[in-house]
Coordinates of C-alpha atoms and ligand atoms in Angstrom, one line a residue:
X49 CA -82.0 -110.6 -222.7
X50 CA -78.3 -109.8 -221.8
X51 CA -76.0 -107.7 -224.0
X52 CA -73.3 -110.0 -225.6
X53 CA -70.1 -109.9 -224.6
X54 CA -67.9 -107.1 -226.1
X55 CA -65.4 -109.7 -227.5
X56 CA -66.7 -113.2 -228.1
X57 CA -64.0 -115.5 -229.5
X58 CA -65.4 -119.2 -229.8
X59 CA -63.4 -122.0 -231.4
X60 CA -61.0 -119.6 -233.5
X61 CA -58.8 -121.7 -235.6
X62 CA -55.9 -120.2 -237.5
X63 CA -54.0 -121.5 -240.4
X64 CA -51.1 -120.2 -242.0
X65 CA -49.1 -121.0 -245.0
X66 CA -45.7 -122.4 -243.9
X67 CA -43.6 -124.1 -246.5
X68 CA -46.1 -124.0 -249.1
X69 CA -48.8 -125.7 -247.1
X70 CA -51.5 -124.5 -244.8
X71 CA -50.5 -125.5 -241.1
X72 CA -52.8 -124.8 -238.0
X73 CA -50.9 -122.7 -235.6
X74 CA -54.0 -121.9 -233.5
X75 CA -56.2 -125.0 -233.3
X76 CA -59.0 -123.6 -230.7
X77 CA -59.1 -120.3 -229.0
X78 CA -61.9 -119.2 -226.9
X79 CA -62.0 -115.8 -225.1
X80 CA -64.6 -113.5 -223.7
X81 CA -64.1 -110.1 -222.5
X82 CA -67.4 -108.0 -221.3
X83 CA -67.3 -104.5 -221.5
X84 CA -64.8 -102.7 -219.0
X85 CA -63.1 -106.1 -218.0
X86 CA -59.6 -107.1 -218.1
X87 CA -58.8 -110.7 -219.3
X88 CA -55.0 -112.0 -219.3
X89 CA -54.3 -114.7 -222.1
X90 CA -51.0 -116.4 -220.8
X91 CA -48.8 -119.2 -222.3
X92 CA -45.5 -119.8 -223.3
X93 CA -43.6 -118.5 -226.5
X94 CA -45.1 -119.9 -229.7
X95 CA -48.6 -120.9 -228.0
X96 CA -50.6 -118.5 -230.3
X97 CA -51.3 -115.5 -228.1
X98 CA -50.1 -112.8 -230.4
X99 CA -51.8 -114.2 -233.6
X100 CA -55.1 -114.5 -231.4
X101 CA -54.7 -110.8 -230.4
X102 CA -53.9 -109.9 -234.0
X103 CA -57.2 -111.6 -235.4
X104 CA -59.2 -109.4 -233.6
X105 CA -57.7 -106.6 -235.3
X106 CA -58.1 -108.1 -238.7
X107 CA -53.8 -108.0 -238.7
X108 CA -53.1 -111.6 -239.5
X109 CA -50.1 -112.3 -242.1
X110 CA -51.0 -112.7 -245.7
X111 CA -52.2 -116.0 -246.9
X112 CA -54.1 -116.6 -243.0
X113 CA -57.2 -118.6 -243.0
X114 CA -59.4 -117.7 -239.8
X115 CA -62.3 -120.2 -238.8
X116 CA -64.6 -120.2 -236.0
X117 CA -66.3 -117.1 -234.1
X118 CA -64.9 -113.7 -233.8
X119 CA -67.3 -111.3 -232.9
X120 CA -66.9 -107.6 -231.5
X121 CA -70.2 -106.3 -230.0
X122 CA -71.9 -109.1 -232.0
X123 CA -70.2 -108.1 -235.5
X124 CA -68.2 -110.8 -237.1
X125 CA -64.7 -109.2 -237.4
X126 CA -63.3 -111.6 -240.3
X127 CA -66.0 -111.0 -242.5
X128 CA -65.7 -106.9 -242.4
X129 CA -65.0 -105.2 -245.4
X130 CA -61.6 -103.4 -245.7
X131 CA -63.3 -100.1 -245.4
X132 CA -65.2 -101.3 -242.1
X133 CA -62.0 -102.7 -240.8
X134 CA -60.3 -99.3 -241.4
X135 CA -63.2 -97.8 -239.3
X136 CA -63.3 -100.4 -236.7
X137 CA -59.7 -100.1 -236.1
X138 CA -59.8 -96.3 -235.8
X139 CA -62.4 -96.3 -233.1
X140 CA -63.2 -99.6 -231.5
X141 CA -59.8 -101.6 -231.0
X142 CA -56.5 -100.7 -230.3
X143 CA -53.2 -102.6 -229.9
X144 CA -49.9 -101.9 -227.8
X145 CA -47.0 -104.3 -229.0
X146 CA -44.1 -105.6 -227.1
X147 CA -41.6 -103.8 -229.2
X148 CA -42.7 -100.1 -229.8
X149 CA -39.9 -99.1 -232.0
X150 CA -41.0 -101.4 -234.7
X151 CA -44.3 -99.8 -234.9
X152 CA -43.2 -96.0 -235.2
X153 CA -41.7 -94.4 -238.2
X154 CA -38.2 -93.5 -237.0
X155 CA -37.8 -90.7 -239.3
X156 CA -41.2 -88.8 -238.1
X157 CA -41.5 -86.8 -234.8
X158 CA -43.5 -88.3 -232.2
X159 CA -45.9 -85.6 -232.5
X160 CA -46.6 -86.3 -236.2
X161 CA -47.1 -89.8 -235.5
X162 CA -49.8 -89.1 -232.8
X163 CA -51.6 -86.5 -234.5
X164 CA -51.6 -88.1 -237.9
X165 CA -53.7 -90.8 -236.2
X166 CA -56.2 -88.5 -235.1
X167 CA -56.3 -86.2 -238.3
X168 CA -56.2 -89.4 -241.1
X169 CA -58.1 -92.0 -239.4
X170 CA -60.8 -89.8 -237.4
X171 CA -60.9 -86.7 -239.7
X172 CA -60.0 -84.3 -236.5
X173 CA -58.9 -81.0 -237.5
X174 CA -55.3 -80.4 -236.6
X175 CA -55.4 -77.9 -233.8
X176 CA -58.1 -80.2 -232.0
X177 CA -55.8 -83.0 -232.4
X178 CA -52.9 -81.3 -231.1
X179 CA -54.9 -80.4 -227.9
X180 CA -56.2 -83.9 -227.4
X181 CA -52.6 -85.6 -227.8
X182 CA -51.2 -83.2 -225.3
X183 CA -53.9 -84.1 -223.0
X184 CA -53.5 -87.6 -223.3
X185 CA -49.6 -87.4 -223.1
X186 CA -50.5 -86.0 -219.7
X187 CA -52.8 -88.9 -218.7
X188 CA -50.0 -91.4 -219.4
X189 CA -47.6 -89.4 -217.4
X190 CA -45.5 -87.6 -219.8
X191 CA -45.8 -83.8 -218.5
X192 CA -43.7 -82.1 -221.0
X193 CA -45.6 -83.0 -223.9
X194 CA -44.6 -80.2 -226.2
X195 CA -40.9 -81.0 -226.3
X196 CA -41.5 -84.8 -226.5
X197 CA -44.0 -84.1 -229.6
X198 CA -41.0 -82.3 -231.3
X199 CA -38.5 -85.2 -230.6
X200 CA -37.9 -88.2 -232.8
X201 CA -38.6 -91.9 -231.6
X202 CA -34.8 -92.5 -231.0
X203 CA -34.4 -89.7 -228.6
X204 CA -36.9 -91.7 -226.1
X205 CA -36.3 -94.3 -223.8
X206 CA -38.1 -97.7 -224.2
X207 CA -40.5 -96.7 -221.5
X208 CA -41.5 -93.3 -222.7
X209 CA -41.8 -94.5 -226.1
X210 CA -44.2 -97.4 -224.9
X211 CA -46.3 -94.8 -223.1
X212 CA -46.4 -92.7 -226.6
X213 CA -47.6 -96.0 -227.8
X214 CA -50.3 -96.2 -225.1
X215 CA -51.4 -92.4 -225.7
X216 CA -51.8 -93.4 -229.5
X217 CA -53.8 -96.2 -228.6
X218 CA -56.2 -94.4 -226.2
X219 CA -56.5 -91.4 -228.7
X220 CA -58.7 -93.5 -230.9
X221 CA -60.8 -93.8 -227.8
X222 CA -61.2 -97.5 -228.1
X223 CA -63.8 -100.0 -226.3
X224 CA -61.0 -102.7 -226.0
X225 CA -57.1 -102.4 -225.7
X226 CA -55.1 -105.4 -227.0
X227 CA -51.9 -105.2 -225.0
X228 CA -49.1 -107.7 -226.5
X229 CA -46.5 -108.3 -223.8
X230 CA -46.5 -104.1 -223.5
X231 CA -43.5 -104.4 -220.7
X232 CA -41.7 -107.6 -221.8
X233 CA -38.7 -105.5 -223.5
X234 CA -38.5 -102.9 -220.7
X235 CA -36.3 -102.9 -217.5
X236 CA -38.4 -104.0 -214.2
X237 CA -38.8 -100.4 -212.8
X238 CA -40.2 -99.2 -215.8
X239 CA -42.3 -102.5 -216.6
X240 CA -44.0 -101.5 -213.3
X241 CA -44.8 -97.8 -214.3
X242 CA -46.1 -98.9 -217.8
X243 CA -48.5 -101.5 -216.2
X244 CA -49.6 -98.8 -213.8
X245 CA -50.7 -96.5 -216.5
X246 CA -52.3 -99.2 -218.4
X247 CA -54.2 -100.0 -215.1
X248 CA -55.3 -96.6 -214.2
X249 CA -56.2 -95.5 -217.6
X250 CA -58.2 -98.4 -218.1
X251 CA -60.2 -97.8 -214.8
X252 CA -60.7 -94.2 -215.7
X253 CA -62.0 -94.8 -219.1
X254 CA -63.8 -98.0 -218.5
X255 CA -61.7 -99.6 -221.2
X256 CA -61.7 -103.5 -221.7
X257 CA -58.3 -105.2 -221.8
X258 CA -56.7 -108.2 -223.4
X259 CA -53.5 -108.4 -221.5
X260 CA -50.9 -110.8 -223.1
X261 CA -48.0 -112.0 -221.2
X262 CA -46.1 -115.1 -220.3
X263 CA -46.2 -114.2 -216.6
X264 CA -49.1 -115.8 -214.8
X265 CA -48.5 -114.0 -211.7
X266 CA -48.4 -110.5 -213.4
X267 CA -51.7 -111.7 -215.1
X268 CA -53.4 -112.7 -212.2
X269 CA -52.5 -109.2 -210.5
X270 CA -53.7 -107.1 -213.5
X271 CA -56.8 -108.8 -214.7
X272 CA -60.1 -110.1 -213.5
X273 CA -60.1 -113.5 -215.5
X274 CA -57.1 -115.5 -217.0
X275 CA -57.0 -117.7 -220.0
X276 CA -54.2 -120.1 -220.5
X277 CA -53.0 -121.0 -223.7
X278 CA -50.8 -124.2 -224.8
X279 CA -49.7 -125.1 -228.4
X280 CA -52.3 -123.3 -230.1
X281 CA -55.5 -124.0 -227.8
X282 CA -56.9 -122.2 -224.9
X283 CA -56.8 -125.0 -222.1
X284 CA -58.0 -123.2 -219.0
X285 CA -60.3 -120.0 -218.3
X286 CA -60.8 -118.9 -214.6
X287 CA -61.2 -115.9 -212.3
X288 CA -57.7 -114.5 -211.6
X289 CA -58.5 -114.6 -207.7
X290 CA -59.2 -118.3 -207.9
X291 CA -56.1 -119.1 -209.7
X292 CA -54.0 -120.5 -207.0
X293 CA -57.2 -122.6 -205.4
X294 CA -59.3 -123.5 -208.3
X295 CA -56.9 -124.2 -211.3
X296 CA -58.0 -127.5 -212.8
X297 CA -55.6 -128.0 -215.9
X298 CA -52.2 -129.6 -215.0
X299 CA -50.7 -127.2 -217.3
X300 CA -51.8 -124.2 -215.4
X301 CA -50.9 -126.0 -212.1
X302 CA -47.4 -126.7 -213.6
X303 CA -47.1 -123.0 -214.5
X304 CA -47.9 -121.8 -210.8
X305 CA -45.5 -124.5 -209.4
X306 CA -42.7 -123.2 -211.4
X307 CA -43.2 -119.5 -209.9
X308 CA -41.8 -119.6 -206.4
X309 CA -43.5 -116.6 -205.2
X310 CA -46.9 -117.9 -205.6
X311 CA -47.4 -119.6 -202.6
X312 CA -44.9 -122.3 -203.0
X313 CA -41.5 -121.7 -201.1
X314 CA -40.0 -124.7 -202.3
X315 CA -37.6 -124.5 -204.9
X316 CA -38.4 -123.5 -208.5
X317 CA -39.9 -126.4 -210.6
X318 CA -39.8 -126.1 -214.1
X319 CA -41.8 -127.9 -216.4
X320 CA -40.1 -131.0 -217.8
X321 CA -39.8 -130.9 -221.7
X322 CA -40.1 -128.1 -224.0
X323 CA -43.4 -126.2 -225.2
X324 CA -44.9 -127.0 -228.4
X325 CA -46.0 -124.4 -231.2
X326 CA -49.5 -125.2 -232.6
X327 CA -48.4 -126.6 -235.9
X328 CA -46.2 -129.0 -233.7
X329 CA -49.3 -130.1 -231.6
X330 CA -50.2 -134.1 -231.8
X331 CA -53.7 -135.6 -232.3
X332 CA -54.4 -136.1 -228.5
X333 CA -53.6 -133.5 -225.8
X334 CA -50.8 -131.0 -226.7
X335 CA -49.6 -131.3 -223.1
X336 CA -49.7 -135.1 -222.8
X337 CA -45.9 -135.4 -223.1
X338 CA -45.3 -133.2 -220.2
X339 CA -48.1 -134.0 -218.0
X340 CA -47.9 -135.9 -214.5
X341 CA -51.5 -137.2 -215.3
X342 CA -51.4 -138.2 -218.7
X343 CA -53.4 -141.5 -219.5
X344 CA -54.0 -143.5 -222.9
X345 CA -57.3 -141.5 -223.4
X346 CA -55.2 -138.1 -223.6
X347 CA -52.9 -139.6 -226.4
X348 CA -55.7 -140.0 -229.0
X349 CA -58.5 -137.5 -228.2
X350 CA -57.9 -133.9 -227.9
X351 CA -59.9 -132.9 -224.8
X352 CA -62.5 -130.0 -225.6
X353 CA -63.3 -127.3 -222.8
X354 CA -65.7 -128.5 -220.3
X355 CA -67.1 -126.3 -217.1
X356 CA -64.9 -126.8 -213.9
X357 CA -67.2 -124.8 -211.5
X358 CA -66.1 -121.2 -212.1
X359 CA -64.4 -121.6 -215.4
X360 CA -63.5 -124.3 -217.9
X361 CA -60.4 -126.6 -218.4
X362 CA -59.6 -128.6 -221.6
X363 CA -58.6 -131.9 -219.7
X364 CA -59.8 -135.4 -219.5
X365 CA -58.5 -135.6 -216.0
X366 CA -58.8 -131.9 -214.5
X367 CA -57.8 -131.7 -211.0
X368 CA -61.5 -131.3 -210.0
X369 CA -61.3 -135.0 -210.2
X370 CA -60.4 -137.2 -207.2
X371 CA -57.0 -139.5 -207.9
X372 CA -59.4 -142.3 -207.6
X373 CA -61.2 -141.1 -210.6
X374 CA -58.3 -140.4 -212.5
X375 CA -57.0 -144.0 -211.6
X376 CA -60.1 -145.8 -213.1
X377 CA -59.1 -144.8 -216.5
X378 CA -55.5 -145.8 -216.2
Ligands
ADP289 N1 -46.3 -114.7 -240.0 C1 -46.2 -116.2 -239.5 N2 -45.8 -117.2 -240.4 C2 -45.7 -118.3 -240.2 N3 -45.8 -118.7 -238.8 C3 -46.3 -117.8 -237.8 C4 -46.1 -116.4 -238.2 N4 -46.4 -115.8 -237.0 C5 -46.4 -116.7 -236.1 N5 -46.3 -118.0 -236.5 C6 -46.1 -119.3 -235.7 O1 -47.5 -119.4 -235.1 C7 -47.0 -120.0 -233.8 C8 -47.8 -118.8 -232.8 O2 -47.2 -117.6 -233.0 P1 -47.6 -116.6 -231.6 O3 -49.0 -116.2 -231.9 O4 -46.8 -115.3 -232.2 O5 -47.0 -116.9 -230.4 P2 -46.8 -116.5 -229.1 O6 -47.3 -114.9 -229.3 O7 -47.8 -117.0 -228.0 O8 -45.4 -116.4 -228.7 C9 -45.9 -120.0 -233.6 O9 -45.3 -121.5 -233.7 C10 -44.9 -119.3 -234.8 O10 -43.9 -119.7 -235.2
MG290 MG1 -46.3 -112.9 -229.0

């Protein structure tokens, strides 16, 4: 018998209270991460990436309802008691966010922030925590750890502060790191440095990664597998190195075509129409209004994920079908 995946999300649905009514913002997310693997979750703004990642931490907004399976090492996260959830967050998963300043107390020193995470959540003695935090700051490329620990968050650049957040995440010695657009708020050079640090520490520690981004090219460069999300549903899952050759979902193909550096030297083609949020998704395929291959069937019936060979695609007419096969349904 093989071990269960470290993270197994099957048919995740998230309902949130919006204007007094429960609205479905994530319809169907399927994400699997094996121990030590890196998986990217890619999609336009509003597609449900952050909510999917937050559900793994049990960090959804008040009133959220979760359906489907969300298992960490075989254990169901949504049914954890508050006490178990605290222990789980202190040792198994950690999250790095897009905006580090929103997740650190501006009035306390960087050192207090880092050390408190270890002393309160894990019960480590203070001296031991200082030694450990200093070593982890070095690991993320902060050599003058003593000075940085005495500083307040506003004295650090965005890039340095994001390294501090990565250090805080690593201090918990998690098995899975959730990184939600960790470089989006940074300038290009700093983005590359921060991605390199995540890549290096991940490899050195055998850490699994869920990397959230709207950048398909970056996703493929950093991760083993790519999951594409659209309007609250995962629409395709495939190995990162097969992305260009094997992408079967018209949305994935459209995202690839809108990136000139990924093999098409013609002008950048943006996708016609606007992206939808999950709660706006129609009955049928949410991508239907923007899809060049749309047929009547797509309008009435939301496609479920189906095997494509080396992944899955939720599409009635994926690019694995010939144009004659698509035409037969017209
Ligand atoms: N706290 C919240 N209350 C109500 N709606 C929310 C909340 N957080 C997110 N949403 C809605 O859920 C959808 C998905 O959000 P999110 O997961 O943040 O998308 P992404 O990270 O892909 O940009 C969006 O339409 C957003 O407006
Ligand atoms: Mg987000």
